[in-house]
């Protein structure tokens, strides 16, 4: 799926992750620890970036999980500055209403049948704005409008949303793939229009291990067989590797499509929105509990973030010591040549790229993380 984007990609392997204590060996639903390196109640990297980057919507979270049972909202892997879980929107219709139907409205989802609201309700304001703009500025606005209109049209084409938040069965008017594709489109549109500077898509995780599984109905839409995503990850079902590959290939196609959308939107400076964007794609399960031993995390980075990241088709593998995940600090000294680079250094790097430099993600009195600073090898 990424063939045409090869010169905008960077693959990083070997990034290590030390959970906060020995009781966190099972990495199911340990997303907050992955994204801050500390506990489940400490602000995560996405929330930190959202606070520091001005936008009408500081943060957009979209996703799917078996936990989606009330108001289209689920707590997933993000934690705000107060230590509270940040809700994710799970249904495309309510998400669109919440994000686009009125910026002055509450971010809580609107539970009602979906209908076109934005262009009907804002037609006069849109015409007035168009009349005041010329040249490249008018082109940018038209690009925004085309993107939002495309999204609204796709939603209207689906049958009426019934407000059901159970992703265990295909939503009315489309299968799981259609629902997830619309969430990707929602993220692309929100980023492309400058509605937000930070968007998050999460499929499968959650705050409770019992609710980690995705239903066979959902996953079957993508892998062609009815097995839990959890069981596939543990390779406890037939052809697990092939199913994993189909699942990641499907999501890869959606990310490539998202990049196409952002490349089609002008940034007003002679480039595209994608020129200013960086996308990080990763799995939040990397401890040795999964696919032993895999304390290291592979990470895919797409886009150069305005030329600040060397996303140029390279593959980087950081040194990995086979005993690194042992419950000692033997290999935690950053001066040790066997001490690997960490996920927290990736978050440090992205904070520098965003102009919000931070060098101590995951460094705390109870944390086992000791790596500071950035990953120099991926910066321009």
Tab-separated table of C-alpha atoms in Angstrom:
chain	number	residue	atom	x	y	z
A	1	UNK	CA	0.000	0.000	0.000
A	2	UNK	CA	2.907	2.393	0.583
A	3	UNK	CA	4.679	1.922	-2.731
A	4	UNK	CA	4.125	5.506	-3.850
A	5	UNK	CA	5.114	6.824	-0.408
A	6	UNK	CA	8.414	5.000	-0.041
A	7	UNK	CA	10.462	8.190	0.173
A	8	UNK	CA	8.321	9.437	3.070
A	9	UNK	CA	8.801	6.415	5.318
A	10	UNK	CA	11.079	5.496	8.199
A	11	UNK	CA	11.076	2.105	9.912
A	12	UNK	CA	12.583	1.874	13.387
A	13	UNK	CA	13.220	-1.445	15.107
A	14	UNK	CA	14.645	-2.261	18.523
A	15	UNK	CA	13.129	0.530	20.619
A	16	UNK	CA	12.832	-0.787	24.149
A	17	UNK	CA	10.115	-0.207	26.679
A	18	UNK	CA	10.451	-0.672	30.405
A	19	UNK	CA	7.124	-0.815	32.179
A	20	UNK	CA	6.863	0.860	35.513
A	21	UNK	CA	7.291	-2.251	37.687
A	22	UNK	CA	7.454	-6.027	37.604
A	23	UNK	CA	3.708	-6.331	38.022
A	24	UNK	CA	3.209	-4.802	34.574
A	25	UNK	CA	4.653	-7.745	32.674
A	26	UNK	CA	1.373	-8.342	30.910
A	27	UNK	CA	1.252	-5.444	28.480
A	28	UNK	CA	-2.440	-5.777	27.648
A	29	UNK	CA	-4.044	-2.373	27.976
A	30	UNK	CA	-0.848	-0.787	29.230
A	31	UNK	CA	-1.110	1.898	26.597
A	32	UNK	CA	-0.705	4.815	29.038
A	33	UNK	CA	2.582	3.378	30.244
A	34	UNK	CA	3.782	3.016	26.688
A	35	UNK	CA	2.929	6.607	25.856
A	36	UNK	CA	4.393	8.170	28.982
A	37	UNK	CA	6.790	5.549	30.407
A	38	UNK	CA	5.358	6.027	33.884
A	39	UNK	CA	2.006	5.021	35.348
A	40	UNK	CA	-1.528	4.767	34.038
A	41	UNK	CA	-2.391	8.173	35.524
A	42	UNK	CA	0.342	10.327	33.974
A	43	UNK	CA	-0.166	12.570	30.932
A	44	UNK	CA	0.578	10.812	27.647
A	45	UNK	CA	2.586	12.166	24.715
A	46	UNK	CA	-0.455	12.920	22.549
A	47	UNK	CA	-2.076	14.975	25.298
A	48	UNK	CA	1.177	16.831	25.936
A	49	UNK	CA	1.442	17.760	22.246
A	50	UNK	CA	-2.239	18.689	22.062
A	51	UNK	CA	-1.858	21.109	24.992
A	52	UNK	CA	1.064	22.850	23.341
A	53	UNK	CA	-0.223	23.109	19.761
A	54	UNK	CA	-2.985	25.657	19.258
A	55	UNK	CA	-6.081	24.449	17.388
A	56	UNK	CA	-9.882	24.772	17.666
A	57	UNK	CA	-9.994	21.147	18.820
A	58	UNK	CA	-6.874	20.395	20.871
A	59	UNK	CA	-7.138	16.643	20.280
A	60	UNK	CA	-9.243	14.235	18.241
A	61	UNK	CA	-9.487	10.623	19.393
A	62	UNK	CA	-11.216	8.014	17.232
A	63	UNK	CA	-11.236	4.274	17.612
A	64	UNK	CA	-13.011	1.018	18.186
A	65	UNK	CA	-13.134	-1.493	20.990
A	66	UNK	CA	-15.518	-3.939	22.577
A	67	UNK	CA	-15.931	-1.413	25.366
A	68	UNK	CA	-18.013	0.886	23.174
A	69	UNK	CA	-21.355	0.493	24.899
A	70	UNK	CA	-22.498	3.974	25.946
A	71	UNK	CA	-22.733	7.291	24.145
A	72	UNK	CA	-20.215	6.271	21.487
A	73	UNK	CA	-17.416	7.051	23.966
A	74	UNK	CA	-14.736	4.736	25.317
A	75	UNK	CA	-11.634	5.403	27.412
A	76	UNK	CA	-8.641	4.079	25.523
A	77	UNK	CA	-4.941	4.759	25.963
A	78	UNK	CA	-4.726	8.518	26.473
A	79	UNK	CA	-4.445	10.290	29.816
A	80	UNK	CA	-4.841	14.027	30.314
A	81	UNK	CA	-2.847	16.349	32.539
A	82	UNK	CA	-5.126	15.628	35.491
A	83	UNK	CA	-4.548	11.892	35.193
A	84	UNK	CA	-7.997	11.132	33.777
A	85	UNK	CA	-8.638	8.858	30.805
A	86	UNK	CA	-9.581	10.793	27.656
A	87	UNK	CA	-12.719	9.564	25.840
A	88	UNK	CA	-12.546	8.376	22.233
A	89	UNK	CA	-15.392	8.685	19.740
A	90	UNK	CA	-16.248	5.353	18.128
A	91	UNK	CA	-19.142	5.948	15.712
A	92	UNK	CA	-18.585	8.002	12.531
A	93	UNK	CA	-21.952	9.782	12.591
A	94	UNK	CA	-21.814	11.123	16.145
A	95	UNK	CA	-18.106	11.827	15.679
A	96	UNK	CA	-18.799	13.973	12.618
A	97	UNK	CA	-21.552	15.886	14.428
A	98	UNK	CA	-19.305	16.455	17.417
A	99	UNK	CA	-16.297	17.584	15.380
A	100	UNK	CA	-17.783	19.503	12.462
A	101	UNK	CA	-21.416	20.444	13.077
A	102	UNK	CA	-20.552	23.343	15.382
A	103	UNK	CA	-17.247	24.227	16.947
A	104	UNK	CA	-19.023	26.066	19.732
A	105	UNK	CA	-20.887	22.910	20.740
A	106	UNK	CA	-19.877	20.363	23.344
A	107	UNK	CA	-17.515	17.598	22.259
A	108	UNK	CA	-19.949	14.990	23.602
A	109	UNK	CA	-21.403	12.830	20.808
A	110	UNK	CA	-24.822	13.577	19.413
A	111	UNK	CA	-27.064	10.522	19.555
A	112	UNK	CA	-29.536	10.917	16.688
A	113	UNK	CA	-29.959	9.727	13.096
A	114	UNK	CA	-27.243	11.253	10.983
A	115	UNK	CA	-28.198	13.891	8.442
A	116	UNK	CA	-26.231	16.542	6.562
A	117	UNK	CA	-25.886	19.508	8.896
A	118	UNK	CA	-22.693	21.381	8.211
A	119	UNK	CA	-23.274	22.794	4.755
A	120	UNK	CA	-26.969	23.470	5.307
A	121	UNK	CA	-26.340	25.244	8.585
A	122	UNK	CA	-23.252	27.182	7.532
A	123	UNK	CA	-24.037	27.985	3.890
A	124	UNK	CA	-24.203	31.750	4.418
A	125	UNK	CA	-20.934	31.865	6.356
A	126	UNK	CA	-19.218	29.725	3.725
A	127	UNK	CA	-20.332	32.023	0.886
A	128	UNK	CA	-19.195	35.081	2.816
A	129	UNK	CA	-15.780	33.574	3.500
A	130	UNK	CA	-15.372	32.572	-0.158
A	131	UNK	CA	-16.219	36.076	-1.311
A	132	UNK	CA	-13.467	37.561	0.847
A	133	UNK	CA	-10.674	35.259	-0.302
A	134	UNK	CA	-8.677	35.169	-3.516
A	135	UNK	CA	-5.976	33.033	-5.088
A	136	UNK	CA	-4.203	30.503	-2.911
A	137	UNK	CA	-6.260	31.410	0.167
A	138	UNK	CA	-9.482	30.609	-1.690
A	139	UNK	CA	-7.897	27.356	-2.911
A	140	UNK	CA	-7.102	26.349	0.665
A	141	UNK	CA	-10.660	27.046	1.818
A	142	UNK	CA	-12.091	25.145	-1.141
A	143	UNK	CA	-9.817	22.237	-0.285
A	144	UNK	CA	-11.158	22.244	3.271
A	145	UNK	CA	-14.734	22.325	2.035
A	146	UNK	CA	-14.182	19.528	-0.478
A	147	UNK	CA	-12.675	17.340	2.219
A	148	UNK	CA	-15.518	17.898	4.669
A	149	UNK	CA	-18.144	17.542	1.916
A	150	UNK	CA	-16.617	14.207	0.877
A	151	UNK	CA	-16.808	12.985	4.459
A	152	UNK	CA	-20.377	14.154	4.920
A	153	UNK	CA	-21.443	12.572	1.627
A	154	UNK	CA	-19.974	9.220	2.635
A	155	UNK	CA	-21.877	9.319	5.900
A	156	UNK	CA	-25.147	10.306	4.271
A	157	UNK	CA	-24.800	7.420	1.812
A	158	UNK	CA	-24.930	5.003	4.707
A	159	UNK	CA	-28.260	4.007	6.193
A	160	UNK	CA	-29.499	5.948	9.184
A	161	UNK	CA	-27.341	5.550	12.269
A	162	UNK	CA	-29.353	3.900	15.002
A	163	UNK	CA	-27.128	5.090	17.841
A	164	UNK	CA	-25.910	1.574	18.614
A	165	UNK	CA	-22.391	1.604	20.016
A	166	UNK	CA	-21.751	-2.121	19.907
A	167	UNK	CA	-19.002	-2.712	17.334
A	168	UNK	CA	-19.426	-6.446	17.781
A	169	UNK	CA	-21.924	-6.380	14.956
A	170	UNK	CA	-21.520	-4.555	11.682
A	171	UNK	CA	-23.057	-1.065	11.806
A	172	UNK	CA	-26.215	-0.603	9.834
A	173	UNK	CA	-25.496	0.519	6.315
A	174	UNK	CA	-21.985	-0.922	6.098
A	175	UNK	CA	-19.491	-3.404	7.453
A	176	UNK	CA	-16.699	-2.814	9.919
A	177	UNK	CA	-14.285	-1.856	7.169
A	178	UNK	CA	-16.571	0.981	6.061
A	179	UNK	CA	-16.890	2.217	9.636
A	180	UNK	CA	-13.139	2.169	10.227
A	181	UNK	CA	-12.407	3.762	6.850
A	182	UNK	CA	-14.682	6.644	7.810
A	183	UNK	CA	-12.784	7.078	11.076
A	184	UNK	CA	-9.563	7.342	9.065
A	185	UNK	CA	-11.239	9.887	6.788
A	186	UNK	CA	-12.427	11.792	9.839
A	187	UNK	CA	-8.854	12.051	11.137
A	188	UNK	CA	-7.547	13.148	7.729
A	189	UNK	CA	-10.210	15.831	7.435
A	190	UNK	CA	-9.715	17.150	10.966
A	191	UNK	CA	-5.949	17.376	10.423
A	192	UNK	CA	-6.217	18.713	6.886
A	193	UNK	CA	-8.602	21.498	7.867
A	194	UNK	CA	-6.484	22.555	10.820
A	195	UNK	CA	-9.316	21.633	13.166
A	196	UNK	CA	-6.758	19.819	15.291
A	197	UNK	CA	-2.995	19.364	15.302
A	198	UNK	CA	-3.078	15.991	17.042
A	199	UNK	CA	-5.279	13.052	16.059
A	200	UNK	CA	-5.312	9.508	17.373
A	201	UNK	CA	-6.724	6.293	15.911
A	202	UNK	CA	-6.811	3.212	18.119
A	203	UNK	CA	-8.288	-0.162	17.193
A	204	UNK	CA	-8.552	-2.874	19.794
A	205	UNK	CA	-7.076	-1.506	22.992
A	206	UNK	CA	-8.715	-0.389	26.161
A	207	UNK	CA	-8.362	0.174	29.850
A	208	UNK	CA	-9.488	-3.294	30.868
A	209	UNK	CA	-7.809	-6.512	29.776
A	210	UNK	CA	-11.150	-8.329	29.677
A	211	UNK	CA	-12.371	-5.936	27.014
A	212	UNK	CA	-9.266	-5.984	24.855
A	213	UNK	CA	-10.641	-8.462	22.320
A	214	UNK	CA	-12.206	-7.354	19.091
A	215	UNK	CA	-15.227	-9.413	18.144
A	216	UNK	CA	-14.879	-12.137	15.493
A	217	UNK	CA	-17.557	-10.330	13.486
A	218	UNK	CA	-15.371	-7.241	13.282
A	219	UNK	CA	-12.081	-8.942	12.641
A	220	UNK	CA	-13.663	-11.403	10.249
A	221	UNK	CA	-14.471	-8.488	7.965
A	222	UNK	CA	-10.744	-7.942	7.506
A	223	UNK	CA	-8.934	-11.244	8.007
A	224	UNK	CA	-11.584	-13.431	6.405
A	225	UNK	CA	-12.026	-15.664	9.431
A	226	UNK	CA	-13.768	-15.447	12.795
A	227	UNK	CA	-11.079	-15.274	15.458
A	228	UNK	CA	-10.352	-12.825	18.240
A	229	UNK	CA	-7.628	-10.316	17.529
A	230	UNK	CA	-6.225	-11.253	20.933
A	231	UNK	CA	-5.912	-14.929	19.954
A	232	UNK	CA	-4.344	-14.004	16.645
A	233	UNK	CA	-1.779	-11.878	18.475
A	234	UNK	CA	-0.881	-14.820	20.664
A	235	UNK	CA	-0.695	-17.075	17.599
A	236	UNK	CA	-3.124	-19.493	19.213
A	237	UNK	CA	-5.338	-19.886	16.137
A	238	UNK	CA	-4.545	-21.414	12.732
A	239	UNK	CA	-2.600	-19.226	10.291
A	240	UNK	CA	-2.050	-16.493	12.900
A	241	UNK	CA	0.873	-14.956	11.035
A	242	UNK	CA	-1.108	-14.728	7.807
A	243	UNK	CA	-4.071	-13.209	9.664
A	244	UNK	CA	-1.786	-10.679	11.340
A	245	UNK	CA	-0.378	-9.743	7.973
A	246	UNK	CA	-3.834	-9.241	6.468
A	247	UNK	CA	-4.850	-7.106	9.431
A	248	UNK	CA	-1.768	-4.871	9.213
A	249	UNK	CA	-1.980	-4.717	5.424
A	250	UNK	CA	-5.556	-3.500	5.705
A	251	UNK	CA	-4.598	-0.757	8.146
A	252	UNK	CA	-1.549	0.085	6.035
A	253	UNK	CA	-3.850	0.707	3.098
A	254	UNK	CA	-5.914	3.085	5.226
A	255	UNK	CA	-2.821	4.998	6.357
A	256	UNK	CA	-1.647	5.272	2.748
A	257	UNK	CA	-5.094	6.574	1.800
A	258	UNK	CA	-4.932	9.059	4.673
A	259	UNK	CA	-1.581	10.267	3.332
A	260	UNK	CA	-3.102	10.637	-0.142
A	261	UNK	CA	-5.855	12.794	1.336
A	262	UNK	CA	-3.390	15.039	3.167
A	263	UNK	CA	-1.221	15.348	0.051
A	264	UNK	CA	-4.238	16.564	-1.880
A	265	UNK	CA	-4.833	19.440	0.539
A	266	UNK	CA	-2.723	22.618	0.109
A	267	UNK	CA	-1.073	24.115	3.178
A	268	UNK	CA	-1.200	27.673	1.856
A	269	UNK	CA	2.582	27.909	1.448
A	270	UNK	CA	2.978	26.084	-1.845
A	271	UNK	CA	3.090	22.632	-0.262
A	272	UNK	CA	0.607	20.145	1.139
A	273	UNK	CA	-0.690	19.311	4.593
A	274	UNK	CA	1.205	16.016	4.426
A	275	UNK	CA	4.455	17.981	4.118
A	276	UNK	CA	3.865	19.242	7.664
A	277	UNK	CA	2.617	15.978	9.115
A	278	UNK	CA	4.171	12.991	10.859
A	279	UNK	CA	2.261	9.742	11.353
A	280	UNK	CA	3.382	7.118	13.862
A	281	UNK	CA	2.031	3.587	13.473
A	282	UNK	CA	2.760	1.076	16.211
A	283	UNK	CA	1.424	-1.723	18.373
A	284	UNK	CA	1.252	-0.963	22.078
A	285	UNK	CA	2.063	-4.562	23.057
A	286	UNK	CA	5.796	-5.088	23.042
A	287	UNK	CA	6.800	-6.734	26.301
A	288	UNK	CA	8.110	-10.271	26.365
A	289	UNK	CA	4.625	-11.516	27.270
A	290	UNK	CA	3.836	-11.255	23.576
A	291	UNK	CA	5.674	-13.146	20.855
A	292	UNK	CA	8.580	-13.926	23.206
A	293	UNK	CA	10.925	-12.200	23.456
A	294	UNK	CA	9.729	-8.861	22.174
A	295	UNK	CA	10.494	-6.174	24.692
A	296	UNK	CA	11.384	-4.062	21.692
A	297	UNK	CA	8.866	-2.144	19.628
A	298	UNK	CA	8.932	-1.773	15.854
A	299	UNK	CA	7.666	1.638	14.790
A	300	UNK	CA	6.651	2.998	11.382
A	301	UNK	CA	7.007	6.743	10.843
A	302	UNK	CA	5.449	8.407	7.794
A	303	UNK	CA	6.168	12.000	6.830
A	304	UNK	CA	8.999	14.385	7.625
A	305	UNK	CA	7.058	16.889	9.789
A	306	UNK	CA	8.141	19.846	7.689
A	307	UNK	CA	11.562	18.396	6.923
A	308	UNK	CA	12.584	17.837	10.531
A	309	UNK	CA	12.564	14.022	10.402
A	310	UNK	CA	14.648	11.851	8.073
A	311	UNK	CA	11.706	9.889	6.716
A	312	UNK	CA	13.399	8.894	3.473
A	313	UNK	CA	12.815	5.172	3.047
A	314	UNK	CA	15.371	4.015	5.613
A	315	UNK	CA	15.214	1.079	8.011
A	316	UNK	CA	16.973	1.648	11.352
A	317	UNK	CA	17.598	-1.150	13.825
A	318	UNK	CA	18.863	-0.154	17.243
A	319	UNK	CA	21.021	-2.579	19.178
A	320	UNK	CA	18.996	-4.972	21.266
A	321	UNK	CA	20.397	-6.970	24.144
A	322	UNK	CA	18.621	-10.323	24.701
A	323	UNK	CA	18.689	-9.879	28.484
A	324	UNK	CA	17.369	-6.340	28.375
A	325	UNK	CA	13.918	-7.232	29.650
A	326	UNK	CA	15.297	-9.012	32.722
A	327	UNK	CA	14.013	-7.492	35.942
A	328	UNK	CA	17.274	-5.825	36.844
A	329	UNK	CA	18.802	-2.514	35.896
A	330	UNK	CA	21.902	-4.168	34.490
A	331	UNK	CA	21.343	-2.731	31.016
A	332	UNK	CA	19.687	0.518	31.983
A	333	UNK	CA	22.814	2.691	31.942
A	334	UNK	CA	22.568	4.786	28.736
A	335	UNK	CA	26.375	4.820	28.546
A	336	UNK	CA	26.397	1.022	28.296
A	337	UNK	CA	27.017	0.113	24.616
A	338	UNK	CA	24.496	-2.702	25.049
A	339	UNK	CA	21.837	-0.324	26.320
A	340	UNK	CA	19.233	0.051	23.608
A	341	UNK	CA	17.318	3.135	22.528
A	342	UNK	CA	13.864	3.497	24.034
A	343	UNK	CA	10.313	4.342	23.023
A	344	UNK	CA	10.499	7.271	25.447
A	345	UNK	CA	13.327	8.744	23.372
A	346	UNK	CA	11.013	8.594	20.361
A	347	UNK	CA	8.480	10.692	22.307
A	348	UNK	CA	11.281	13.078	23.288
A	349	UNK	CA	12.189	13.359	19.618
A	350	UNK	CA	8.633	14.098	18.515
A	351	UNK	CA	8.260	16.734	21.226
A	352	UNK	CA	11.363	18.484	19.829
A	353	UNK	CA	10.008	18.173	16.281
A	354	UNK	CA	6.760	19.825	17.409
A	355	UNK	CA	8.629	22.711	18.972
A	356	UNK	CA	7.756	21.579	22.499
A	357	UNK	CA	11.100	20.056	23.550
A	358	UNK	CA	11.121	17.541	26.372
A	359	UNK	CA	14.021	15.233	27.200
A	360	UNK	CA	12.760	13.135	30.081
A	361	UNK	CA	9.687	11.209	29.024
A	362	UNK	CA	9.395	8.241	31.355
A	363	UNK	CA	11.963	9.518	33.841
A	364	UNK	CA	10.433	9.453	37.309
A	365	UNK	CA	11.091	8.298	40.863
A	366	UNK	CA	9.274	4.984	40.377
A	367	UNK	CA	10.123	4.468	36.709
A	368	UNK	CA	12.697	2.016	35.432
A	369	UNK	CA	13.335	4.107	32.343
A	370	UNK	CA	16.757	5.771	32.255
A	371	UNK	CA	17.165	6.935	28.673
A	372	UNK	CA	17.104	10.671	28.095
A	373	UNK	CA	17.292	12.907	25.034
A	374	UNK	CA	16.324	12.295	21.431
A	375	UNK	CA	17.020	9.686	18.755
A	376	UNK	CA	19.616	11.677	16.848
A	377	UNK	CA	19.590	9.202	13.976
A	378	UNK	CA	16.105	10.178	12.834
A	379	UNK	CA	16.467	13.971	13.014
A	380	UNK	CA	17.649	16.124	10.123
